[in-house]
Coordinates of C-alpha atoms and ligand atoms in Angstrom, one line a residue:
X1 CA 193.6 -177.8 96.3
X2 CA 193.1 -181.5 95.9
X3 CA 189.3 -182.8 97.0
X4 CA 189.8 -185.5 99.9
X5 CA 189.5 -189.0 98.1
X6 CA 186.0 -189.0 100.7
X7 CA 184.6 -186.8 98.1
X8 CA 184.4 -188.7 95.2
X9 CA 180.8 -187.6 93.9
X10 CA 182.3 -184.0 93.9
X11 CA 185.2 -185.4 91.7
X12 CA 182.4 -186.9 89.7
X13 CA 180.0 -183.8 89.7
X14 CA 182.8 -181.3 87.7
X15 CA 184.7 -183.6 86.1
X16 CA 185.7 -181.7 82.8
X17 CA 185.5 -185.1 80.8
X18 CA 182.5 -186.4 81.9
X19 CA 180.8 -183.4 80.8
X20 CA 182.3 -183.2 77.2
X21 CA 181.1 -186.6 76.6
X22 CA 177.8 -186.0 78.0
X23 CA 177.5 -183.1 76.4
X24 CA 178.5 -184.4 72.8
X25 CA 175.9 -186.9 73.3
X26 CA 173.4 -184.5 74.4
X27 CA 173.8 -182.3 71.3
X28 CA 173.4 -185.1 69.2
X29 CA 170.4 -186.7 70.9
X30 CA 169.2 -182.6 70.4
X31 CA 170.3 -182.4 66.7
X32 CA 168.4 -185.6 65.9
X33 CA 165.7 -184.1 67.5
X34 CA 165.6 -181.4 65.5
X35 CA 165.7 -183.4 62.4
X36 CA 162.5 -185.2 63.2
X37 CA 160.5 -182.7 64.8
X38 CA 161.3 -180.1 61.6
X39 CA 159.9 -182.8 59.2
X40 CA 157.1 -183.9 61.4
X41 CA 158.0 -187.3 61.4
X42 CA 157.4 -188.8 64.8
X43 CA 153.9 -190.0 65.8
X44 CA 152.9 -187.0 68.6
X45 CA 153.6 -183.8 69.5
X46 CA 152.7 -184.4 72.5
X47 CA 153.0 -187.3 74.4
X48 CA 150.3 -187.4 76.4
X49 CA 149.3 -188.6 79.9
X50 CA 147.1 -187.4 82.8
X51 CA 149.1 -185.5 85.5
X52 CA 149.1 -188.2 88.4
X53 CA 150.3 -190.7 85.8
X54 CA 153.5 -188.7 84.5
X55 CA 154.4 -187.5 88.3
X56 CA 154.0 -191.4 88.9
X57 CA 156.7 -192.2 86.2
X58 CA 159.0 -190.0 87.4
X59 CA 158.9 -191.0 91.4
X60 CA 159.1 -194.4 90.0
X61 CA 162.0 -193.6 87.6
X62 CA 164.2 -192.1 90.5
X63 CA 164.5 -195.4 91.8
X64 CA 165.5 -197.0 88.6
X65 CA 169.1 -197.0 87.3
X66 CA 169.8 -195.0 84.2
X67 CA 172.7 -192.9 82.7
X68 CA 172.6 -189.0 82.2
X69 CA 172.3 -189.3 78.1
X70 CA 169.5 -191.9 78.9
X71 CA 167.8 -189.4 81.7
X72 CA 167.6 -186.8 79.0
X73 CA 166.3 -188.9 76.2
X74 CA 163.7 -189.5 78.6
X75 CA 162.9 -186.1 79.9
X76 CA 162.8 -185.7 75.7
X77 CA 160.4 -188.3 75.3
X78 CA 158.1 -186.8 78.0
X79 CA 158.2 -183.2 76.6
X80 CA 156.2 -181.0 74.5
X81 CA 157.8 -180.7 70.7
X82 CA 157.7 -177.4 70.6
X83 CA 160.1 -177.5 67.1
X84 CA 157.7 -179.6 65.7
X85 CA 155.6 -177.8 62.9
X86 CA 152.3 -179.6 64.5
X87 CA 152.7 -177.7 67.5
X88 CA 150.4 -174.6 67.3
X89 CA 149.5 -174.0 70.9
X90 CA 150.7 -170.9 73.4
X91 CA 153.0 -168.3 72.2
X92 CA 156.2 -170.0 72.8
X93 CA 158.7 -169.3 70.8
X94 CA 160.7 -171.8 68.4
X95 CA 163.6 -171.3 69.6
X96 CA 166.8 -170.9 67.2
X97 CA 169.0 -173.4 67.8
X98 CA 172.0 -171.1 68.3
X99 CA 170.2 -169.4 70.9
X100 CA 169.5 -172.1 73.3
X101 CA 173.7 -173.0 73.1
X102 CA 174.2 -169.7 74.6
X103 CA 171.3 -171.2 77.1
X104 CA 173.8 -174.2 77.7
X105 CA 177.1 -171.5 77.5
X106 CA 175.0 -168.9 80.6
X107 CA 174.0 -171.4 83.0
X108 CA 177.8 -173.0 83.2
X109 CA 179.1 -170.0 83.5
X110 CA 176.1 -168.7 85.3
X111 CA 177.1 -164.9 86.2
X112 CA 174.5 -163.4 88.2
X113 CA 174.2 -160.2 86.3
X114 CA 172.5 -157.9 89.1
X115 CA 175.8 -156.5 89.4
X116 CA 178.6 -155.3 86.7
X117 CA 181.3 -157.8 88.3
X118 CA 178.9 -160.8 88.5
X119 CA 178.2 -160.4 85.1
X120 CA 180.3 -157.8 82.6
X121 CA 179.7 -159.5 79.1
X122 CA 176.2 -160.1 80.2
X123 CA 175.6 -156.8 81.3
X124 CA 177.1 -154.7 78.9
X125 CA 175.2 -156.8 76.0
X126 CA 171.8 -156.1 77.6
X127 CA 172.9 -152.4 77.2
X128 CA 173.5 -153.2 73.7
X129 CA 170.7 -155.2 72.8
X130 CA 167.7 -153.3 74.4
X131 CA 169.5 -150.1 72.9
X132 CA 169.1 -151.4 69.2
X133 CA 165.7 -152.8 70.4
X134 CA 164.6 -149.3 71.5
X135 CA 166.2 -147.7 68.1
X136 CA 163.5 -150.3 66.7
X137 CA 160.7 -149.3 68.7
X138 CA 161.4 -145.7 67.3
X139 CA 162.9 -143.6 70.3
X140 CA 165.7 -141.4 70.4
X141 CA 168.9 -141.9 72.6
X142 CA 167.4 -140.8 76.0
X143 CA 165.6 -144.1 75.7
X144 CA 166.7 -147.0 78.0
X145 CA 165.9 -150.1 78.7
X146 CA 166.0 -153.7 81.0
X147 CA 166.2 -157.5 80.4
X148 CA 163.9 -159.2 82.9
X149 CA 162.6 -162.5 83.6
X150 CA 158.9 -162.5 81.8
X151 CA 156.6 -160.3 80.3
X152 CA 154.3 -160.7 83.5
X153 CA 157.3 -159.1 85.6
X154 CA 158.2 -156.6 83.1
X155 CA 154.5 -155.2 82.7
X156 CA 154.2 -154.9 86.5
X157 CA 157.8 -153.1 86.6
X158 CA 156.0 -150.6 84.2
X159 CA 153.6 -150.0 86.2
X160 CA 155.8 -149.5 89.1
X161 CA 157.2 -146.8 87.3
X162 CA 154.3 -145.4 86.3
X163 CA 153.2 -144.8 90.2
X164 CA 156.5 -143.2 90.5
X165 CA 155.7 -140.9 88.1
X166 CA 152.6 -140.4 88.0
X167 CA 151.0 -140.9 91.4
X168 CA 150.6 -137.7 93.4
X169 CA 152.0 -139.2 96.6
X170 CA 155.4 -141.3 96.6
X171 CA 153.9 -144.5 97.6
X172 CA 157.5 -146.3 97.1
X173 CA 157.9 -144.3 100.5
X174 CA 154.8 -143.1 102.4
X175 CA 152.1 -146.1 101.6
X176 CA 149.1 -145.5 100.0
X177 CA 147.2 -142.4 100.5
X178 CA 145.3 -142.5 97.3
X179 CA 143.2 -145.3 95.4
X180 CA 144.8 -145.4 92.3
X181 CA 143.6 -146.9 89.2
X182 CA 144.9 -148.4 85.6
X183 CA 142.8 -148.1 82.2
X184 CA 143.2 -151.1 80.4
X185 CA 140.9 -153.2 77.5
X186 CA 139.0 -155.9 78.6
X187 CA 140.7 -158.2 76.5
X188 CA 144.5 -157.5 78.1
X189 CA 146.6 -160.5 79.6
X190 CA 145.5 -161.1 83.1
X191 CA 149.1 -160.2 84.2
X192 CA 148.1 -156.4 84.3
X193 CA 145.4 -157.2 86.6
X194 CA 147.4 -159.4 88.7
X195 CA 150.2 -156.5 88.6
X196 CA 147.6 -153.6 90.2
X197 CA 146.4 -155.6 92.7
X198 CA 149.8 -156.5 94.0
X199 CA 150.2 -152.7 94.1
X200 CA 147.3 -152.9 96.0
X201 CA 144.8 -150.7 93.8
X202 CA 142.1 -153.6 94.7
X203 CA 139.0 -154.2 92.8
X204 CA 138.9 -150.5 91.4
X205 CA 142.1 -150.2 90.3
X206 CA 141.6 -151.7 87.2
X207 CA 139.2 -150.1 85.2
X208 CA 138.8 -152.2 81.9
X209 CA 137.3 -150.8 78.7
X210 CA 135.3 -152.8 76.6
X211 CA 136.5 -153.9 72.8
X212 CA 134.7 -153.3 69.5
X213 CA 134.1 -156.6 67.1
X214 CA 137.9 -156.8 66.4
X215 CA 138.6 -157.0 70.2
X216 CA 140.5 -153.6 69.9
X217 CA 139.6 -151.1 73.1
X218 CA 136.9 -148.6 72.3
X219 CA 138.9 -145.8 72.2
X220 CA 135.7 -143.6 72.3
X221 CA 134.6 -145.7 76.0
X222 CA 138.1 -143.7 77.2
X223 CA 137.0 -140.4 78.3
X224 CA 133.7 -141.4 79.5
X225 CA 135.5 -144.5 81.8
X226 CA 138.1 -142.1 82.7
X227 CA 135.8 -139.3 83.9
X228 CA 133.6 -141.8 86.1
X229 CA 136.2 -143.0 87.8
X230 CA 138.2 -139.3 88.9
X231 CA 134.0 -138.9 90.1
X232 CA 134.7 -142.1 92.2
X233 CA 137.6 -140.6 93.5
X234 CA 140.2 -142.5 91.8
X235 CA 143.5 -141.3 91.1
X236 CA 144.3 -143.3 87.5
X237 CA 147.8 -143.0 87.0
X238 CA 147.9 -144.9 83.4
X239 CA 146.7 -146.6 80.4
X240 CA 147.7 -149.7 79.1
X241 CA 147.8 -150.9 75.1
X242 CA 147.7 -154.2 74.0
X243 CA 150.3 -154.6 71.1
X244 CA 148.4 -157.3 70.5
X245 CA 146.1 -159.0 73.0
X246 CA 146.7 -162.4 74.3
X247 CA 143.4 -164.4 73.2
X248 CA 142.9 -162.8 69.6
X249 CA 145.8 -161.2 68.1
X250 CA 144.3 -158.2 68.0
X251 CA 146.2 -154.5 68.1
X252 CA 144.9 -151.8 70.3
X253 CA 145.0 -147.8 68.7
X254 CA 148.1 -147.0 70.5
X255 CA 148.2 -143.4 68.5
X256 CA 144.4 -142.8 70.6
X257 CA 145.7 -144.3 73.5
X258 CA 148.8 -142.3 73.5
X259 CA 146.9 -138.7 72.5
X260 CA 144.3 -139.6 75.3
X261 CA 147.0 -140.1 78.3
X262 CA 148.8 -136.8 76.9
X263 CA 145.3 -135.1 77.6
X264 CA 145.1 -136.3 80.9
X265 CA 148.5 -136.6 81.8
X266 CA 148.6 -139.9 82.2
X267 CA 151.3 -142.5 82.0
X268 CA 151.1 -145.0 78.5
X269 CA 152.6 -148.1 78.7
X270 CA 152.3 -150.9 75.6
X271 CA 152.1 -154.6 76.3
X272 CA 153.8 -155.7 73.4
X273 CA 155.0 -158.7 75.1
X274 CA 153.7 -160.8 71.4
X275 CA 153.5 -158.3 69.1
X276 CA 156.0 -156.0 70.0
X277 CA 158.4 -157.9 67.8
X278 CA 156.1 -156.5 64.9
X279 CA 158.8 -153.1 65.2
X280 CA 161.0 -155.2 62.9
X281 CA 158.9 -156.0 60.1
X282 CA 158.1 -153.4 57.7
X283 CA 155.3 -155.1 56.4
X284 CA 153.8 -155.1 59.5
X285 CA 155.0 -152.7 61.5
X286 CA 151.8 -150.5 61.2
X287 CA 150.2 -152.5 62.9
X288 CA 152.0 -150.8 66.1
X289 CA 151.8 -147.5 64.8
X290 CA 152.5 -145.0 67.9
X291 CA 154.6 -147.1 70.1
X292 CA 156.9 -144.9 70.0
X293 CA 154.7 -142.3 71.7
X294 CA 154.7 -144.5 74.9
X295 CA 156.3 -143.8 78.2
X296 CA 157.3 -148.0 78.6
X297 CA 157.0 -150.7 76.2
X298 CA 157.6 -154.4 77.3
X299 CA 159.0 -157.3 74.4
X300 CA 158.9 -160.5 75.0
X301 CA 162.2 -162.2 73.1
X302 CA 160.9 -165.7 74.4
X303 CA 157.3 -165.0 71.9
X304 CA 158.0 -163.9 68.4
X305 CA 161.5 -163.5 68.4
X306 CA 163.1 -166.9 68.2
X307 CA 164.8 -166.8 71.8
X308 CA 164.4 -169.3 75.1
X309 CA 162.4 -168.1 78.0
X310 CA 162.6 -166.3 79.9
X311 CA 164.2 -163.3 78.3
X312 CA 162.4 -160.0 78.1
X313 CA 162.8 -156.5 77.4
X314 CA 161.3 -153.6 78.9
X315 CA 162.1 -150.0 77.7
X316 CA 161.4 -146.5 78.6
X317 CA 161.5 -143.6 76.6
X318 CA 163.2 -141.5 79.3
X319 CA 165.6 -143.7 80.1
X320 CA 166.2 -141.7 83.6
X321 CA 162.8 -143.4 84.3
X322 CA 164.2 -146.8 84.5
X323 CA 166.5 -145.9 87.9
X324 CA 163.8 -144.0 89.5
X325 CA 161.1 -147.5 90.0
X326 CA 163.3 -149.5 92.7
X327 CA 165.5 -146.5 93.9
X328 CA 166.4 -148.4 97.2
X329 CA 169.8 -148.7 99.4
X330 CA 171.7 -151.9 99.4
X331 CA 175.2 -151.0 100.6
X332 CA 176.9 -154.0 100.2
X333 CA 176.2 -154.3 96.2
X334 CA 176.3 -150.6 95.1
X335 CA 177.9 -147.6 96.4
X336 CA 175.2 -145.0 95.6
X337 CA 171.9 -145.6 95.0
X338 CA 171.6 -142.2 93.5
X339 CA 173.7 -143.2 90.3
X340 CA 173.0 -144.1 86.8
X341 CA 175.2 -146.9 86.3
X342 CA 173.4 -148.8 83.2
X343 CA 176.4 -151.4 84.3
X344 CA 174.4 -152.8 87.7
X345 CA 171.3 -154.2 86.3
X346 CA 169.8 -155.4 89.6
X347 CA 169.2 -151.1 90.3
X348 CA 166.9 -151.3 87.3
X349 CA 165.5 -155.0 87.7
X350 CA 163.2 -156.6 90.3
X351 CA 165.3 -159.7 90.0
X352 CA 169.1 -159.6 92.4
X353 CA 170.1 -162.6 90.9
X354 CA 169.4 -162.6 86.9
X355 CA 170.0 -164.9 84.0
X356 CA 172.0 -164.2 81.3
X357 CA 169.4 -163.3 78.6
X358 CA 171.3 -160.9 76.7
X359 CA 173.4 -163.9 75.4
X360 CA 170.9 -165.4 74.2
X361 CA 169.4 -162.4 71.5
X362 CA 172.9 -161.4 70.9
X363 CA 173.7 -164.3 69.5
X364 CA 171.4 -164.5 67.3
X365 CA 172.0 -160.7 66.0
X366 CA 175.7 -161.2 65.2
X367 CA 175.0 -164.8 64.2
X368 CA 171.8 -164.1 61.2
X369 CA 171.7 -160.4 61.5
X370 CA 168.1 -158.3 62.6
X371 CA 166.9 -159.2 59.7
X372 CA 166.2 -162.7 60.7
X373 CA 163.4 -161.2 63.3
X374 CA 161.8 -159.7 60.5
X375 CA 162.0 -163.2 58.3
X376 CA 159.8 -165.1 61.0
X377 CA 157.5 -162.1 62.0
X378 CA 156.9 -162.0 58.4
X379 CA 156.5 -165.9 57.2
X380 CA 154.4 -166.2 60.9
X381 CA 151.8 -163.6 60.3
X382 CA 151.5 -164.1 56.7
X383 CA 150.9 -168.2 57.0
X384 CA 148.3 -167.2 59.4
X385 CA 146.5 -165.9 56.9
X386 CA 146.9 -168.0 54.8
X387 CA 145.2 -171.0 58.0
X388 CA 142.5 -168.1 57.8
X389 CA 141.4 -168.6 54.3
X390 CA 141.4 -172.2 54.4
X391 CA 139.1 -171.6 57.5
X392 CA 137.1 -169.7 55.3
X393 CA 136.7 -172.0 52.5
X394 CA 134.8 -174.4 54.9
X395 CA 131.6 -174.7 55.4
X396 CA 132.0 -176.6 58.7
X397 CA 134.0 -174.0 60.3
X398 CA 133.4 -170.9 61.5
X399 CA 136.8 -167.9 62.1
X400 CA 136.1 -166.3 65.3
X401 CA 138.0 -163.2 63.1
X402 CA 140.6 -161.8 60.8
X403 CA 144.2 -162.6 62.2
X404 CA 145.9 -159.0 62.2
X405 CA 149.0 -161.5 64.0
X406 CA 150.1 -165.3 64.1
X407 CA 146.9 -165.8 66.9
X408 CA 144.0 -167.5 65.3
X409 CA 140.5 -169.0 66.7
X410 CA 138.4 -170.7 65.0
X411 CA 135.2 -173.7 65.9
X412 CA 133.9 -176.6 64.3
X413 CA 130.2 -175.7 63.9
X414 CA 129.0 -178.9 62.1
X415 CA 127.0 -180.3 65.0
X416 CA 123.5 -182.3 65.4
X417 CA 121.0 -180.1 66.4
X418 CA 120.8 -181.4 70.0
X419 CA 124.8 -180.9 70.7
X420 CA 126.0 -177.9 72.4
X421 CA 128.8 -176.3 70.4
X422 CA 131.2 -175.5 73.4
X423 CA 131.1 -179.2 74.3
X424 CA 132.0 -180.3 70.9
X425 CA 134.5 -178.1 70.3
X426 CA 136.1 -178.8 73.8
X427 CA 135.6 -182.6 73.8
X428 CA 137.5 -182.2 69.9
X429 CA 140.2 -180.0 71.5
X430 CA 140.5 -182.8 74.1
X431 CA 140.7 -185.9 71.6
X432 CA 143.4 -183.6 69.8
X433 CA 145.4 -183.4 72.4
X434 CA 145.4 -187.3 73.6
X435 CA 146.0 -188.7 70.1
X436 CA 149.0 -186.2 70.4
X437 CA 149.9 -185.4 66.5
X438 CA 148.9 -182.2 67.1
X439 CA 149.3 -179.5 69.7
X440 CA 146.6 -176.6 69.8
X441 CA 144.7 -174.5 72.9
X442 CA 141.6 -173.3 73.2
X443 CA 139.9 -169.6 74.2
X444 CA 136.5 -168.8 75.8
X445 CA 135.3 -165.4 74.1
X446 CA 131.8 -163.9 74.6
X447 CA 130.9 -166.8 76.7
X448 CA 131.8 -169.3 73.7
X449 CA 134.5 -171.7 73.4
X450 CA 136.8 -172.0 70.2
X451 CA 140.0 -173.5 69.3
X452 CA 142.8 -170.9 69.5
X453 CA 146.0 -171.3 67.2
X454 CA 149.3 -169.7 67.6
X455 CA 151.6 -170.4 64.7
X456 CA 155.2 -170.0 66.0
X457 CA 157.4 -172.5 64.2
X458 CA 158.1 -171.4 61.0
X459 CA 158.1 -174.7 59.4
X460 CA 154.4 -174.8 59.8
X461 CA 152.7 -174.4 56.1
X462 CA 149.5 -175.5 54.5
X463 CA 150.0 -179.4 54.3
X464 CA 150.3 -179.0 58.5
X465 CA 147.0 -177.0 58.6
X466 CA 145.1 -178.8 56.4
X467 CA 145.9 -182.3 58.2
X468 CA 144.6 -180.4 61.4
X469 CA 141.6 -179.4 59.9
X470 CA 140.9 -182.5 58.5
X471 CA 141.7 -184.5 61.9
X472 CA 139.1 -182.0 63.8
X473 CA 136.7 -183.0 60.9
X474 CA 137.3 -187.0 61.8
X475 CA 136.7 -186.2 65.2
X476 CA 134.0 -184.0 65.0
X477 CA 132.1 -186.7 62.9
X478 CA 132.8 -188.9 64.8
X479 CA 131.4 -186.9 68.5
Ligands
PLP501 C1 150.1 -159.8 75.8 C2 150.8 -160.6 76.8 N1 151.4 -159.9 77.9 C3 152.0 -160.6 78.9 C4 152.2 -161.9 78.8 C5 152.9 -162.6 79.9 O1 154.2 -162.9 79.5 P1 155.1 -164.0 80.2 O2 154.5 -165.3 80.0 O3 156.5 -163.8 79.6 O4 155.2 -163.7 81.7 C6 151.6 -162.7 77.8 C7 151.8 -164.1 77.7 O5 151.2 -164.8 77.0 C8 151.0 -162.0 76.7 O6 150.4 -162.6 75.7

């Protein structure tokens, strides 16, 4: 049906035309992009400005008068480079450039995904991907998994299956009648503590075991943590790994962890929402040696494995386990909630409405093959190590510790004797930041502050680190 000649800006708004020549100007203004931010050769990495000043451009540039292509050079000019090699900051990944097409393919087409109809490529490629995924992780075919919107999400559907299994009282349907509890180290993402205490386990419910000099969990502070809380009254339902933790890289003893919930027939679940992605590399894949002895693992695509945000995978290795966590009635999208149809993702998935994520890694897969996740696990971890070394080799420096992953932290420690080392190393971090050529983030451990490092662009070699080192030197110096 013709639109009424009143509706010209609808017209406008899906005109075929306009958006193929918007859109070949967009990929080029994104291809040159690429080109500088590979090579390093535009002045920041971040352009920086306060937060008032940049949400004052933006009301004022509303008002003004510019084109699409112009809008987006713009937004461009006002963003993060996070394809620059000088950007070392959180764990987001570089994403392939294939990947983020399928980004521009899955919100034009934008099928829904909760439901087989709303989204069948989309839907049976999630099958397929977290399938090979779970093949990776080392389970057998019962496994099964989910795509989901964030590792923060995915960890606290884990959990939510693991009070399915686990607790003694459904609480899905009665409510609590027990205070239930999670064992986790001290130095896992806040997302698992956020996660209990939306289930409602409070304060208690998160009982967090301290980490030895490595920042791995004390496996031998398990039984001794476990038993005082069952004396408290607690019911703990699981025990949570970190595959690796968030501030330092570091991997948790997921064989101890997985032999101690056995014992006490507890649920394990791995956060490998980083270092998950280490299942492809067989250099490194010891590093997660017995995650395939867990009940649920979560993988972040968007970290380590070159793919946009949000796209995330979490698996269980009874794959009946997945249907049982939001086994709920909704009449008008599926016929039975009773039935394992792998098809209808929104029966596994706290989202109704998803994304199409599974585009997104398959395309990469049939594009580069698997081997291309093992490529930048690989060349990531190993440059780390290489940062570490150079660390080392200065006297003015001090390594917080040995990266076992692409997470490093490190503090300038040449200070006067009358400057406090936290300020320094913050006011450098600051100074950093605003000249803009480089991108990093910093940590507080043991009460101290140093300068974290994630290296996730694998373009970023020694020339990049030692111009960072040298730069904190200047400023240091100069404080
Ligand atoms: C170990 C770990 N778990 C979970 C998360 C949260 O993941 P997301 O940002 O995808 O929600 C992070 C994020 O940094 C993480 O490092």
């Amino acid at each position: 049906m013709e639109l009424l000649s009143t509706q010209h800006l609808l017209k406008e708004a899906y005109d075929p035309q306009n958006f193929r020549d918007i859109g070949h100007q967009l990929i080029d203004l994104l291809a040159d992009h690429l080109e500088d931010a590979q090579t390093a050769s535009k002045n920041v990495v971040l352009p920086y400005k306060a937060p008032e000043d940049e949400l004052l451009f933006w009301q004022q540039h509303l008002q003004s008068s510019a084109s699409p292509i112009d809008t987006f050079k713009t937004v461009l000019e006002h963003s993060i480079h996070i394809q620059d090699p000088r950007y070392m900051g959180h764990q987001t990944a570089t994403v392939a450039p294939i990947a983020s097409l399928a980004g521009l393919m899955s919100d034009l087409l934008n099928n829904g995904t909760g439901v087989f109809e709303m989204g069948p490529a989309s839907n049976a490629l999630e099958k397929l991907v977290t399938d090979l995924l779970s093949s990776h992780v080392g389970y057998d075919a019962n496994a099964s998994g989910i795509l989901t919107s964030g590792g923060t999400l995915a960890n606290l559907t884990a959990l939510l299956a693991a009070r399915k299994a686990k607790s003694k009282h459904d609480v899905w349907q009665d409510g609590h009648k027990n205070k239930l509890a999670v064992i986790v180290s001290e130095e896992s993402h806040y997302c698992i503590d956020r996660a209990t205490r939306i289930m409602g386990f409070g304060d208690d419910g998160i009982i967090k075991v301290p980490v030895d000099k490595n920042f791995r969990i004390k496996t031998t502070e398990l039984e001794n943590h476990y038993r005082k809380a069952v004396e408290n009254g607690l019911e703990v339902i699981a025990v949570v790994g970190c595959a690796c933790s968030t501030a330092t890289g570091s991997y948790d003893d997921l064989e101890a962890l997985a032999a101690f919930s056995k014992k006490h027939d507890l649920w394990f679940h791995v956060d490998g929402a980083h270092g998950g992605a280490a299942v492809f590399s067989e250099k490194h894949r010891h590093l997660v040696k017995g995650i395939e002895l867990a009940d649920s693992v979560v993988i972040d695509f968007h970290k380590m494995l070159m793919t946009p945000a949000l796209t995330t995978a979490l698996l269980f290795k009874e794959g009946k386990d997945v249907y049982k966590t939001f086994a709920q009635k909704a009449q008008y999208l599926w016929d039975s909630p009773q039935s394992e149809d792998w098809f209808n993702s929104g029966k596994r998935t706290f989202e109704c409405t998803k994304l199409m994520m599974s585009i997104k890694v398959y395309i990469i897969l049939k594009t580069y093959g698997i081997e291309v996740f093992e490529q930048n696990v690989n060349q990531l971890y190993d440059v780390t190590k290489d940062f570490a070394n150079m660390i080392s080799e200065r006297s003015n420096f001090e390594l917080l510790t040995l990266p076992e992953a692409n997470i490093l932290n490190f503090r300038y420690v040449d200070c006067k004797l009358e400057q406090d080392i936290n300020e320094i190393n913050t006011a450098i971090r600051q100074q950093l930041i605003e000249a803009g050529e480089f991108y990093i983030v910093q940590t507080t451990v043991g009460g101290q502050k140093y300068l974290r490092c994630t290296v996730m662009n694998p373009f970023t070699n020694k020339d990049h680190f030692k111009a960072l080192l040298n730069e904190i030197e200047n400023i240091g110096n100069l404080l």
